[in-house]
One Martini backbone bead per residue (centre of mass of N, CA, C, O) as a GRO file, in nm:
protein
  516
    1UNK     BB    1   6.994  16.331   1.761
    2UNK     BB    2   7.027  16.410   2.069
    3UNK     BB    3   6.933  16.620   2.284
    4UNK     BB    4   7.040  16.868   2.460
    5UNK     BB    5   7.127  16.918   2.766
    6UNK     BB    6   7.054  17.093   3.017
    7UNK     BB    7   7.190  17.358   3.208
    8UNK     BB    8   7.252  17.204   3.524
    9UNK     BB    9   7.261  17.126   3.850
   10UNK     BB   10   7.320  16.809   3.993
   11UNK     BB   11   7.112  16.799   4.283
   12UNK     BB   12   7.024  16.830   4.595
   13UNK     BB   13   6.869  16.985   4.811
   14UNK     BB   14   6.914  17.159   5.073
   15UNK     BB   15   6.904  16.929   5.340
   16UNK     BB   16   6.948  16.680   5.150
   17UNK     BB   17   6.934  16.318   5.051
   18UNK     BB   18   7.051  16.026   4.946
   19UNK     BB   19   6.958  15.672   4.969
   20UNK     BB   20   7.193  15.389   5.009
   21UNK     BB   21   7.291  15.096   5.079
   22UNK     BB   22   7.428  15.084   5.389
   23UNK     BB   23   7.245  15.315   5.492
   24UNK     BB   24   6.976  15.161   5.454
   25UNK     BB   25   7.036  14.926   5.640
   26UNK     BB   26   7.067  15.094   5.899
   27UNK     BB   27   6.796  15.242   5.888
   28UNK     BB   28   6.616  14.988   5.894
   29UNK     BB   29   6.713  14.889   6.167
   30UNK     BB   30   6.602  15.128   6.325
   31UNK     BB   31   6.309  15.104   6.247
   32UNK     BB   32   6.262  14.811   6.350
   33UNK     BB   33   6.337  14.857   6.644
   34UNK     BB   34   6.123  15.074   6.708
   35UNK     BB   35   5.869  14.922   6.616
   36UNK     BB   36   5.890  14.687   6.816
   37UNK     BB   37   5.847  14.862   7.068
   38UNK     BB   38   5.574  14.986   6.997
   39UNK     BB   39   5.420  14.712   6.977
   40UNK     BB   40   5.482  14.613   7.269
   41UNK     BB   41   5.294  14.880   7.370
   42UNK     BB   42   5.027  14.889   7.168
   43UNK     BB   43   5.076  15.006   6.897
   44UNK     BB   44   4.927  15.207   6.640
   45UNK     BB   45   4.902  15.301   6.310
   46UNK     BB   46   4.937  15.601   6.114
   47UNK     BB   47   4.836  15.841   5.852
   48UNK     BB   48   4.937  16.150   5.699
   49UNK     BB   49   4.973  16.419   5.540
   50UNK     BB   50   5.247  16.608   5.423
   51UNK     BB   51   5.017  16.823   5.417
   52UNK     BB   52   4.871  17.123   5.544
   53UNK     BB   53   4.697  17.351   5.654
   54UNK     BB   54   4.824  17.644   5.747
   55UNK     BB   55   4.631  17.695   5.999
   56UNK     BB   56   4.710  17.437   6.156
   57UNK     BB   57   5.023  17.525   6.206
   58UNK     BB   58   4.964  17.788   6.313
   59UNK     BB   59   5.079  17.877   6.635
   60UNK     BB   60   5.253  17.596   6.751
   61UNK     BB   61   5.596  17.684   6.750
   62UNK     BB   62   5.667  17.961   6.777
   63UNK     BB   63   5.972  18.058   6.663
   64UNK     BB   64   5.967  17.801   6.456
   65UNK     BB   65   5.756  17.897   6.236
   66UNK     BB   66   5.977  18.004   6.026
   67UNK     BB   67   6.041  17.686   5.926
   68UNK     BB   68   5.805  17.669   5.749
   69UNK     BB   69   5.674  17.525   5.459
   70UNK     BB   70   5.535  17.692   5.201
   71UNK     BB   71   5.282  17.671   4.961
   72UNK     BB   72   5.169  17.712   4.671
   73UNK     BB   73   4.875  17.808   4.519
   74UNK     BB   74   4.717  17.515   4.335
   75UNK     BB   75   4.409  17.435   4.496
   76UNK     BB   76   4.253  17.663   4.686
   77UNK     BB   77   4.485  17.619   4.911
   78UNK     BB   78   4.662  17.680   5.203
   79UNK     BB   79   4.982  17.527   5.241
   80UNK     BB   80   5.193  17.300   5.443
   81UNK     BB   81   5.452  17.148   5.550
   82UNK     BB   82   5.525  16.940   5.780
   83UNK     BB   83   5.702  16.979   6.093
   84UNK     BB   84   5.543  16.743   6.229
   85UNK     BB   85   5.342  16.477   6.399
   86UNK     BB   86   5.166  16.618   6.623
   87UNK     BB   87   4.965  16.815   6.494
   88UNK     BB   88   4.832  16.608   6.303
   89UNK     BB   89   4.731  16.431   6.537
   90UNK     BB   90   4.548  16.642   6.668
   91UNK     BB   91   4.371  16.679   6.417
   92UNK     BB   92   4.276  16.384   6.405
   93UNK     BB   93   4.131  16.383   6.680
   94UNK     BB   94   3.935  16.620   6.618
   95UNK     BB   95   3.796  16.458   6.373
   96UNK     BB   96   3.796  16.187   6.575
   97UNK     BB   97   3.580  16.171   6.837
   98UNK     BB   98   3.584  15.850   6.892
   99UNK     BB   99   3.887  15.906   6.966
  100UNK     BB  100   3.991  15.890   7.317
  101UNK     BB  101   4.187  15.633   7.286
  102UNK     BB  102   4.550  15.607   7.212
  103UNK     BB  103   4.820  15.415   7.065
  104UNK     BB  104   5.046  15.591   6.862
  105UNK     BB  105   5.221  15.547   6.551
  106UNK     BB  106   5.472  15.739   6.349
  107UNK     BB  107   5.639  15.712   6.024
  108UNK     BB  108   5.792  16.012   5.892
  109UNK     BB  109   5.819  16.293   5.707
  110UNK     BB  110   5.975  16.612   5.758
  111UNK     BB  111   5.978  16.988   5.753
  112UNK     BB  112   6.267  17.226   5.760
  113UNK     BB  113   6.398  17.564   5.736
  114UNK     BB  114   6.690  17.493   5.823
  115UNK     BB  115   7.011  17.480   5.918
  116UNK     BB  116   7.227  17.273   5.779
  117UNK     BB  117   7.381  16.933   5.888
  118UNK     BB  118   7.403  16.649   5.737
  119UNK     BB  119   7.630  16.480   5.889
  120UNK     BB  120   7.451  16.544   6.172
  121UNK     BB  121   7.131  16.516   6.103
  122UNK     BB  122   7.063  16.813   5.989
  123UNK     BB  123   6.758  16.863   5.832
  124UNK     BB  124   6.488  16.937   5.600
  125UNK     BB  125   6.463  16.626   5.549
  126UNK     BB  126   6.297  16.398   5.781
  127UNK     BB  127   6.271  16.153   6.017
  128UNK     BB  128   6.002  16.041   6.228
  129UNK     BB  129   5.937  15.871   6.550
  130UNK     BB  130   5.622  15.825   6.691
  131UNK     BB  131   5.485  15.822   7.036
  132UNK     BB  132   5.141  15.816   7.158
  133UNK     BB  133   4.928  15.908   7.442
  134UNK     BB  134   4.576  15.914   7.438
  135UNK     BB  135   4.397  16.039   7.714
  136UNK     BB  136   4.227  15.960   8.012
  137UNK     BB  137   4.435  15.940   8.299
  138UNK     BB  138   4.625  15.881   8.536
  139UNK     BB  139   4.876  16.037   8.658
  140UNK     BB  140   5.198  15.959   8.496
  141UNK     BB  141   5.177  15.679   8.362
  142UNK     BB  142   5.227  15.740   8.059
  143UNK     BB  143   5.490  15.901   8.102
  144UNK     BB  144   5.653  15.659   8.212
  145UNK     BB  145   5.623  15.477   7.961
  146UNK     BB  146   5.770  15.656   7.764
  147UNK     BB  147   6.046  15.633   7.910
  148UNK     BB  148   6.063  15.329   7.879
  149UNK     BB  149   6.068  15.336   7.569
  150UNK     BB  150   6.329  15.488   7.537
  151UNK     BB  151   6.506  15.274   7.669
  152UNK     BB  152   6.439  15.038   7.478
  153UNK     BB  153   6.542  15.160   7.219
  154UNK     BB  154   6.846  15.225   7.300
  155UNK     BB  155   6.913  14.939   7.401
  156UNK     BB  156   6.845  14.797   7.126
  157UNK     BB  157   7.081  14.980   6.980
  158UNK     BB  158   7.336  14.977   7.200
  159UNK     BB  159   7.313  15.235   7.439
  160UNK     BB  160   7.386  15.135   7.704
  161UNK     BB  161   7.495  15.392   7.917
  162UNK     BB  162   7.495  15.634   7.653
  163UNK     BB  163   7.252  15.804   7.781
  164UNK     BB  164   7.025  16.093   7.834
  165UNK     BB  165   6.734  16.197   8.016
  166UNK     BB  166   6.602  16.498   7.998
  167UNK     BB  167   6.415  16.656   8.269
  168UNK     BB  168   6.099  16.834   8.285
  169UNK     BB  169   5.868  17.117   8.357
  170UNK     BB  170   5.651  17.358   8.266
  171UNK     BB  171   5.542  17.418   8.550
  172UNK     BB  172   5.817  17.473   8.677
  173UNK     BB  173   5.919  17.684   8.478
  174UNK     BB  174   5.688  17.888   8.506
  175UNK     BB  175   5.715  17.924   8.812
  176UNK     BB  176   6.006  18.025   8.807
  177UNK     BB  177   5.954  18.278   8.634
  178UNK     BB  178   5.750  18.409   8.823
  179UNK     BB  179   5.941  18.432   9.072
  180UNK     BB  180   6.163  18.601   8.889
  181UNK     BB  181   5.980  18.821   8.710
  182UNK     BB  182   5.823  18.718   8.462
  183UNK     BB  183   5.629  18.803   8.231
  184UNK     BB  184   5.379  18.643   8.071
  185UNK     BB  185   5.465  18.743   7.771
  186UNK     BB  186   5.777  18.610   7.827
  187UNK     BB  187   5.782  18.304   7.886
  188UNK     BB  188   5.827  18.179   7.605
  189UNK     BB  189   6.080  18.340   7.512
  190UNK     BB  190   6.251  18.250   7.762
  191UNK     BB  191   6.238  17.951   7.707
  192UNK     BB  192   6.390  17.962   7.435
  193UNK     BB  193   6.651  18.070   7.558
  194UNK     BB  194   6.709  17.842   7.767
  195UNK     BB  195   6.718  17.609   7.543
  196UNK     BB  196   7.029  17.713   7.456
  197UNK     BB  197   7.228  17.589   7.681
  198UNK     BB  198   7.342  17.348   7.493
  199UNK     BB  199   7.491  17.583   7.291
  200UNK     BB  200   7.519  17.809   7.518
  201UNK     BB  201   7.622  18.023   7.727
  202UNK     BB  202   7.488  18.200   7.980
  203UNK     BB  203   7.576  18.484   7.886
  204UNK     BB  204   7.425  18.467   7.609
  205UNK     BB  205   7.143  18.409   7.718
  206UNK     BB  206   7.117  18.663   7.892
  207UNK     BB  207   7.152  18.863   7.660
  208UNK     BB  208   6.896  18.776   7.509
  209UNK     BB  209   6.691  18.839   7.732
  210UNK     BB  210   6.765  19.144   7.764
  211UNK     BB  211   6.822  19.261   7.465
  212UNK     BB  212   6.593  19.096   7.294
  213UNK     BB  213   6.340  19.045   7.512
  214UNK     BB  214   6.331  19.257   7.771
  215UNK     BB  215   6.457  19.168   8.034
  216UNK     BB  216   6.526  19.203   8.342
  217UNK     BB  217   6.829  19.165   8.487
  218UNK     BB  218   6.732  19.053   8.770
  219UNK     BB  219   6.567  18.819   8.650
  220UNK     BB  220   6.799  18.678   8.504
  221UNK     BB  221   6.971  18.624   8.758
  222UNK     BB  222   6.766  18.441   8.900
  223UNK     BB  223   6.755  18.224   8.682
  224UNK     BB  224   7.066  18.152   8.698
  225UNK     BB  225   7.035  17.998   8.983
  226UNK     BB  226   6.869  17.742   8.840
  227UNK     BB  227   6.921  17.641   8.524
  228UNK     BB  228   7.202  17.475   8.612
  229UNK     BB  229   7.042  17.257   8.743
  230UNK     BB  230   7.103  16.904   8.840
  231UNK     BB  231   6.942  16.567   8.873
  232UNK     BB  232   6.713  16.422   9.076
  233UNK     BB  233   6.529  16.388   9.347
  234UNK     BB  234   6.714  16.581   9.504
  235UNK     BB  235   6.630  16.838   9.349
  236UNK     BB  236   6.333  16.835   9.422
  237UNK     BB  237   6.380  16.864   9.729
  238UNK     BB  238   6.533  17.131   9.711
  239UNK     BB  239   6.301  17.302   9.584
  240UNK     BB  240   6.089  17.258   9.814
  241UNK     BB  241   6.268  17.440  10.025
  242UNK     BB  242   6.183  17.675   9.855
  243UNK     BB  243   5.958  17.906   9.945
  244UNK     BB  244   5.895  18.061   9.683
  245UNK     BB  245   5.838  17.808   9.509
  246UNK     BB  246   5.631  17.653   9.702
  247UNK     BB  247   5.408  17.898   9.667
  248UNK     BB  248   5.369  17.815   9.376
  249UNK     BB  249   5.120  17.670   9.193
  250UNK     BB  250   5.282  17.556   8.952
  251UNK     BB  251   5.498  17.419   9.122
  252UNK     BB  252   5.315  17.228   9.283
  253UNK     BB  253   5.224  17.065   9.035
  254UNK     BB  254   5.510  16.980   8.944
  255UNK     BB  255   5.592  16.830   9.200
  256UNK     BB  256   5.365  16.617   9.195
  257UNK     BB  257   5.435  16.495   8.923
  258UNK     BB  258   5.735  16.408   8.984
  259UNK     BB  259   5.680  16.228   9.220
  260UNK     BB  260   5.517  16.022   9.058
  261UNK     BB  261   5.718  15.966   8.832
  262UNK     BB  262   5.947  15.849   9.005
  263UNK     BB  263   5.784  15.613   9.110
  264UNK     BB  264   5.717  15.480   8.828
  265UNK     BB  265   6.008  15.451   8.728
  266UNK     BB  266   6.087  15.248   8.942
  267UNK     BB  267   5.880  15.030   8.861
  268UNK     BB  268   6.003  15.019   8.553
  269UNK     BB  269   6.318  15.059   8.552
  270UNK     BB  270   6.362  15.398   8.438
  271UNK     BB  271   6.558  15.601   8.627
  272UNK     BB  272   6.876  15.574   8.542
  273UNK     BB  273   6.855  15.797   8.280
  274UNK     BB  274   6.767  16.039   8.456
  275UNK     BB  275   6.770  16.410   8.429
  276UNK     BB  276   6.708  16.675   8.625
  277UNK     BB  277   6.666  16.972   8.411
  278UNK     BB  278   6.635  17.326   8.419
  279UNK     BB  279   6.732  17.390   8.111
  280UNK     BB  280   6.484  17.254   8.009
  281UNK     BB  281   6.223  17.379   7.765
  282UNK     BB  282   6.127  17.370   7.495
  283UNK     BB  283   6.016  17.571   7.226
  284UNK     BB  284   5.741  17.466   7.213
  285UNK     BB  285   5.410  17.573   7.286
  286UNK     BB  286   5.230  17.294   7.351
  287UNK     BB  287   5.346  17.247   7.619
  288UNK     BB  288   5.226  17.151   7.977
  289UNK     BB  289   5.452  16.959   8.110
  290UNK     BB  290   5.629  16.718   8.062
  291UNK     BB  291   5.978  16.710   7.960
  292UNK     BB  292   6.210  16.578   7.696
  293UNK     BB  293   6.557  16.469   7.633
  294UNK     BB  294   6.800  16.313   7.421
  295UNK     BB  295   7.145  16.251   7.501
  296UNK     BB  296   7.481  16.256   7.357
  297UNK     BB  297   7.734  16.216   7.183
  298UNK     BB  298   7.716  16.518   6.980
  299UNK     BB  299   7.487  16.704   7.075
  300UNK     BB  300   7.701  16.888   7.141
  301UNK     BB  301   7.912  17.114   7.073
  302UNK     BB  302   8.255  17.144   7.051
  303UNK     BB  303   8.195  17.456   7.052
  304UNK     BB  304   8.113  17.754   7.127
  305UNK     BB  305   7.878  18.002   6.996
  306UNK     BB  306   8.056  18.234   6.914
  307UNK     BB  307   8.101  18.501   6.716
  308UNK     BB  308   8.393  18.439   6.635
  309UNK     BB  309   8.342  18.146   6.539
  310UNK     BB  310   8.129  18.208   6.328
  311UNK     BB  311   8.316  18.388   6.148
  312UNK     BB  312   8.536  18.177   6.100
  313UNK     BB  313   8.358  17.968   5.953
  314UNK     BB  314   8.243  18.154   5.733
  315UNK     BB  315   8.515  18.234   5.607
  316UNK     BB  316   8.611  17.946   5.534
  317UNK     BB  317   8.338  17.907   5.341
  318UNK     BB  318   8.265  18.198   5.205
  319UNK     BB  319   8.059  18.330   5.395
  320UNK     BB  320   7.798  18.414   5.616
  321UNK     BB  321   7.687  18.477   5.907
  322UNK     BB  322   7.373  18.312   5.912
  323UNK     BB  323   7.337  18.141   5.671
  324UNK     BB  324   7.052  17.951   5.599
  325UNK     BB  325   7.201  17.767   5.347
  326UNK     BB  326   7.433  17.664   5.504
  327UNK     BB  327   7.642  17.403   5.548
  328UNK     BB  328   7.731  17.282   5.897
  329UNK     BB  329   7.901  17.011   5.926
  330UNK     BB  330   8.198  17.169   5.994
  331UNK     BB  331   8.076  17.304   6.245
  332UNK     BB  332   8.172  17.323   6.585
  333UNK     BB  333   7.898  17.490   6.680
  334UNK     BB  334   7.757  17.218   6.578
  335UNK     BB  335   7.541  16.984   6.673
  336UNK     BB  336   7.317  16.727   6.671
  337UNK     BB  337   7.155  16.702   6.919
  338UNK     BB  338   6.879  16.570   6.984
  339UNK     BB  339   6.747  16.223   6.942
  340UNK     BB  340   6.507  16.297   7.141
  341UNK     BB  341   6.158  16.414   7.196
  342UNK     BB  342   5.916  16.557   7.444
  343UNK     BB  343   5.570  16.540   7.585
  344UNK     BB  344   5.314  16.728   7.724
  345UNK     BB  345   4.978  16.784   7.548
  346UNK     BB  346   4.656  16.892   7.653
  347UNK     BB  347   4.557  17.148   7.435
  348UNK     BB  348   4.582  17.092   7.125
  349UNK     BB  349   4.312  16.965   7.040
  350UNK     BB  350   4.135  17.212   7.143
  351UNK     BB  351   4.233  17.411   6.912
  352UNK     BB  352   4.030  17.249   6.705
  353UNK     BB  353   3.758  17.149   6.902
  354UNK     BB  354   3.748  17.330   7.147
  355UNK     BB  355   3.625  17.179   7.428
  356UNK     BB  356   3.768  16.928   7.335
  357UNK     BB  357   3.981  16.722   7.529
  358UNK     BB  358   4.303  16.547   7.462
  359UNK     BB  359   4.525  16.409   7.630
  360UNK     BB  360   4.892  16.416   7.581
  361UNK     BB  361   5.178  16.192   7.520
  362UNK     BB  362   5.527  16.204   7.388
  363UNK     BB  363   5.760  16.076   7.129
  364UNK     BB  364   6.057  16.174   6.930
  365UNK     BB  365   6.255  16.029   6.679
  366UNK     BB  366   6.571  16.104   6.527
  367UNK     BB  367   6.692  15.926   6.277
  368UNK     BB  368   6.932  16.094   6.152
  369UNK     BB  369   7.083  16.130   6.423
  370UNK     BB  370   7.113  15.837   6.498
  371UNK     BB  371   7.260  15.756   6.241
  372UNK     BB  372   7.513  15.940   6.261
  373UNK     BB  373   7.619  15.801   6.518
  374UNK     BB  374   7.625  15.502   6.423
  375UNK     BB  375   7.808  15.551   6.181
  376UNK     BB  376   8.057  15.670   6.340
  377UNK     BB  377   8.054  15.388   6.538
  378UNK     BB  378   8.114  15.188   6.315
  379UNK     BB  379   8.310  14.880   6.315
  380UNK     BB  380   8.184  14.733   6.106
  381UNK     BB  381   8.118  14.615   5.819
  382UNK     BB  382   7.953  14.727   5.568
  383UNK     BB  383   7.619  14.683   5.455
  384UNK     BB  384   7.425  14.655   5.148
  385UNK     BB  385   7.270  14.426   5.297
  386UNK     BB  386   7.086  14.139   5.461
  387UNK     BB  387   7.266  13.919   5.393
  388UNK     BB  388   7.391  13.604   5.544
  389UNK     BB  389   7.426  13.414   5.276
  390UNK     BB  390   7.679  13.279   5.056
  391UNK     BB  391   7.655  13.075   4.781
  392UNK     BB  392   7.907  12.838   4.684
  393UNK     BB  393   8.154  12.724   4.445
  394UNK     BB  394   8.383  12.451   4.430
  395UNK     BB  395   8.621  12.473   4.164
  396UNK     BB  396   8.766  12.325   3.854
  397UNK     BB  397   8.807  12.293   3.536
  398UNK     BB  398   8.665  12.108   3.273
  399UNK     BB  399   8.464  11.941   3.492
  400UNK     BB  400   8.331  12.193   3.592
  401UNK     BB  401   7.989  12.289   3.654
  402UNK     BB  402   7.916  12.503   3.916
  403UNK     BB  403   7.657  12.411   4.079
  404UNK     BB  404   7.382  12.555   4.010
  405UNK     BB  405   7.164  12.362   4.108
  406UNK     BB  406   7.264  12.343   4.405
  407UNK     BB  407   7.260  12.643   4.474
  408UNK     BB  408   6.959  12.685   4.417
  409UNK     BB  409   6.850  12.474   4.622
  410UNK     BB  410   6.978  12.595   4.875
  411UNK     BB  411   6.848  12.875   4.854
  412UNK     BB  412   6.558  12.774   4.869
  413UNK     BB  413   6.581  12.659   5.155
  414UNK     BB  414   6.656  12.927   5.291
  415UNK     BB  415   6.413  13.093   5.202
  416UNK     BB  416   6.193  12.908   5.329
  417UNK     BB  417   6.333  12.981   5.626
  418UNK     BB  418   6.404  13.304   5.614
  419UNK     BB  419   6.684  13.322   5.477
  420UNK     BB  420   6.932  13.526   5.371
  421UNK     BB  421   7.023  13.486   5.020
  422UNK     BB  422   7.301  13.418   4.783
  423UNK     BB  423   7.427  13.417   4.436
  424UNK     BB  424   7.608  13.376   4.156
  425UNK     BB  425   7.538  13.468   3.809
  426UNK     BB  426   7.702  13.182   3.738
  427UNK     BB  427   7.781  12.882   3.613
  428UNK     BB  428   8.122  12.927   3.636
  429UNK     BB  429   8.251  13.025   3.911
  430UNK     BB  430   8.483  13.189   4.080
  431UNK     BB  431   8.581  13.190   4.400
  432UNK     BB  432   8.698  13.475   4.414
  433UNK     BB  433   8.436  13.620   4.305
  434UNK     BB  434   8.251  13.525   4.534
  435UNK     BB  435   8.404  13.658   4.766
  436UNK     BB  436   8.392  13.945   4.653
  437UNK     BB  437   8.082  13.970   4.660
  438UNK     BB  438   8.044  13.916   4.963
  439UNK     BB  439   8.232  14.143   5.065
  440UNK     BB  440   8.087  14.385   4.927
  441UNK     BB  441   7.809  14.316   5.099
  442UNK     BB  442   7.876  14.208   5.397
  443UNK     BB  443   7.869  13.906   5.424
  444UNK     BB  444   7.907  13.680   5.695
  445UNK     BB  445   7.843  13.412   5.514
  446UNK     BB  446   7.978  13.107   5.378
  447UNK     BB  447   7.853  12.854   5.146
  448UNK     BB  448   8.042  12.569   5.052
  449UNK     BB  449   8.040  12.386   4.749
  450UNK     BB  450   8.139  12.046   4.701
  451UNK     BB  451   8.153  11.747   4.552
  452UNK     BB  452   8.265  11.578   4.788
  453UNK     BB  453   8.074  11.690   5.010
  454UNK     BB  454   7.804  11.627   4.870
  455UNK     BB  455   7.847  11.315   4.869
  456UNK     BB  456   7.827  11.341   5.207
  457UNK     BB  457   7.613  11.566   5.287
  458UNK     BB  458   7.797  11.836   5.266
  459UNK     BB  459   7.926  12.156   5.401
  460UNK     BB  460   8.082  12.476   5.411
  461UNK     BB  461   8.115  12.703   5.682
  462UNK     BB  462   8.199  13.064   5.671
  463UNK     BB  463   8.333  13.320   5.841
  464UNK     BB  464   8.378  13.639   5.782
  465UNK     BB  465   8.675  13.810   5.891
  466UNK     BB  466   8.869  13.634   6.021
  467UNK     BB  467   9.143  13.575   6.165
  468UNK     BB  468   9.422  13.388   6.091
  469UNK     BB  469   9.426  13.245   6.401
  470UNK     BB  470   9.159  13.122   6.367
  471UNK     BB  471   9.015  12.808   6.399
  472UNK     BB  472   8.767  12.903   6.173
  473UNK     BB  473   8.884  13.034   5.912
  474UNK     BB  474   8.812  12.773   5.705
  475UNK     BB  475   8.590  12.643   5.853
  476UNK     BB  476   8.298  12.410   5.858
  477UNK     BB  477   8.139  12.115   5.868
  478UNK     BB  478   7.806  12.034   5.751
  479UNK     BB  479   7.493  11.913   5.751
  480UNK     BB  480   7.232  11.914   5.520
  481UNK     BB  481   7.011  11.803   5.709
  482UNK     BB  482   7.099  12.067   5.918
  483UNK     BB  483   7.116  12.344   5.776
  484UNK     BB  484   6.921  12.544   5.915
  485UNK     BB  485   7.017  12.513   6.208
  486UNK     BB  486   7.318  12.585   6.159
  487UNK     BB  487   7.271  12.869   6.044
  488UNK     BB  488   7.096  12.995   6.267
  489UNK     BB  489   7.300  12.963   6.496
  490UNK     BB  490   7.523  13.151   6.371
  491UNK     BB  491   7.359  13.405   6.339
  492UNK     BB  492   7.280  13.442   6.634
  493UNK     BB  493   7.568  13.447   6.753
  494UNK     BB  494   7.667  13.696   6.596
  495UNK     BB  495   7.456  13.898   6.694
  496UNK     BB  496   7.538  13.883   6.994
  497UNK     BB  497   7.835  13.969   6.959
  498UNK     BB  498   7.780  14.240   6.814
  499UNK     BB  499   7.616  14.367   7.045
  500UNK     BB  500   7.843  14.362   7.254
  501UNK     BB  501   8.050  14.526   7.089
  502UNK     BB  502   7.878  14.783   7.052
  503UNK     BB  503   7.846  14.839   7.355
  504UNK     BB  504   8.151  14.864   7.420
  505UNK     BB  505   8.214  15.097   7.235
  506UNK     BB  506   8.020  15.316   7.196
  507UNK     BB  507   7.915  15.587   7.404
  508UNK     BB  508   7.908  15.875   7.563
  509UNK     BB  509   7.815  16.055   7.828
  510UNK     BB  510   7.599  16.338   7.848
  511UNK     BB  511   7.503  16.478   8.124
  512UNK     BB  512   7.515  16.274   8.340
  513UNK     BB  513   7.514  16.081   8.642
  514UNK     BB  514   7.737  15.903   8.615
  515UNK     BB  515   8.028  16.018   8.780
  516UNK     BB  516   7.966  16.312   8.908
   0.00000   0.00000   0.00000
């Protein structure tokens, strides 16, 4: 007899999930789209260990440091799972002093002991896709290209006109806090509080500043006059006219940076998606200049995170408000959050290498959050693989051979041409079962072989899922002499139509500029 199985719950750890089938197809599409953009801009890839020495990660993330997963000491070193890909990249640069300029991209998993909302792409294990430009260059040129890259990625994913890049500068934010009377030791904690304005109303943020952080109420009120402002270059000009702000040295540097940045964004044709937003603070400690986040529908929570609503959701789920292990996928006070974020970090490499500084600017795309939005808005039939053509045999009766030889030969021709194709592993398959297999996989085209058509050197190609009244519902005959060209033409045409349809369905702009 087989030994009795141990009694335990078979599940993935909280904040993680298995990936398979249609979800993997969509995720791979996102990966490939982003990688193509990175390579277009001269990016080269690197890889780093999934865990780092604990001291490498310590002190780099501000209040978020509590979310780092520490590992038990099993090898003579204290290590932690990486929290992001930025700090490991800075460590890599500090170790490789001959690398003084690089456009690097890195696609890998990171780990955060955050409160999960798996259905909304807020995970404890998740992929990030980073692109960073390291090295000494003239100001703001790399920063502008990073924003151009953001635009190219989301427009390639079909999000044109349906996302906003929120932009700010740590220099402007620090100068603003100084003018408003924030002590130097509270600037980073107050930044973290301001960064919650996309999740909480100003009254709650002000309460955190005063009651939790110890900021003087009058300083908080002064901050409140500014941090809700957003616009484009017009807001920059407005701030320049404020005498108190214009006299602050940090503000002056921030103004000069953004003036240049807006010029370069216009040159790149990348300024149309940008919103200069003074509420954007980015909680991580290592940012030194321009910062940005990308938001769209679903980024913000459906309802404000009031204490009453938190208790209501917790009671409904049978837990306690603030339970760090509770999955909050159904919590309306939790949004997807930003789908990409980044900024300039000029001093991080120097924290490892002493005097040697390598200025850097970069962007990180949150794959799981992008996936959750695209999955929710997916109108087409889900595909379990990337097969484009299912080769079928038409016929029946006792004389029907199944055309296995012909199906195999046609598939071989398609594979040789780089076309993804399949056929049913049956010698004499029923046509109904072949269509069922193609439909189950979400395959867009059927190539149907019949003995009469083959004798004429032809086959029928049929697009799956067409409405009953469509003129090509039953398919059309093509010459097998031109098989590859005919198939490639239809695949390309369908991809173009699907891209237009996805763009039309799309997502709404959140906190955007158009139509305000």
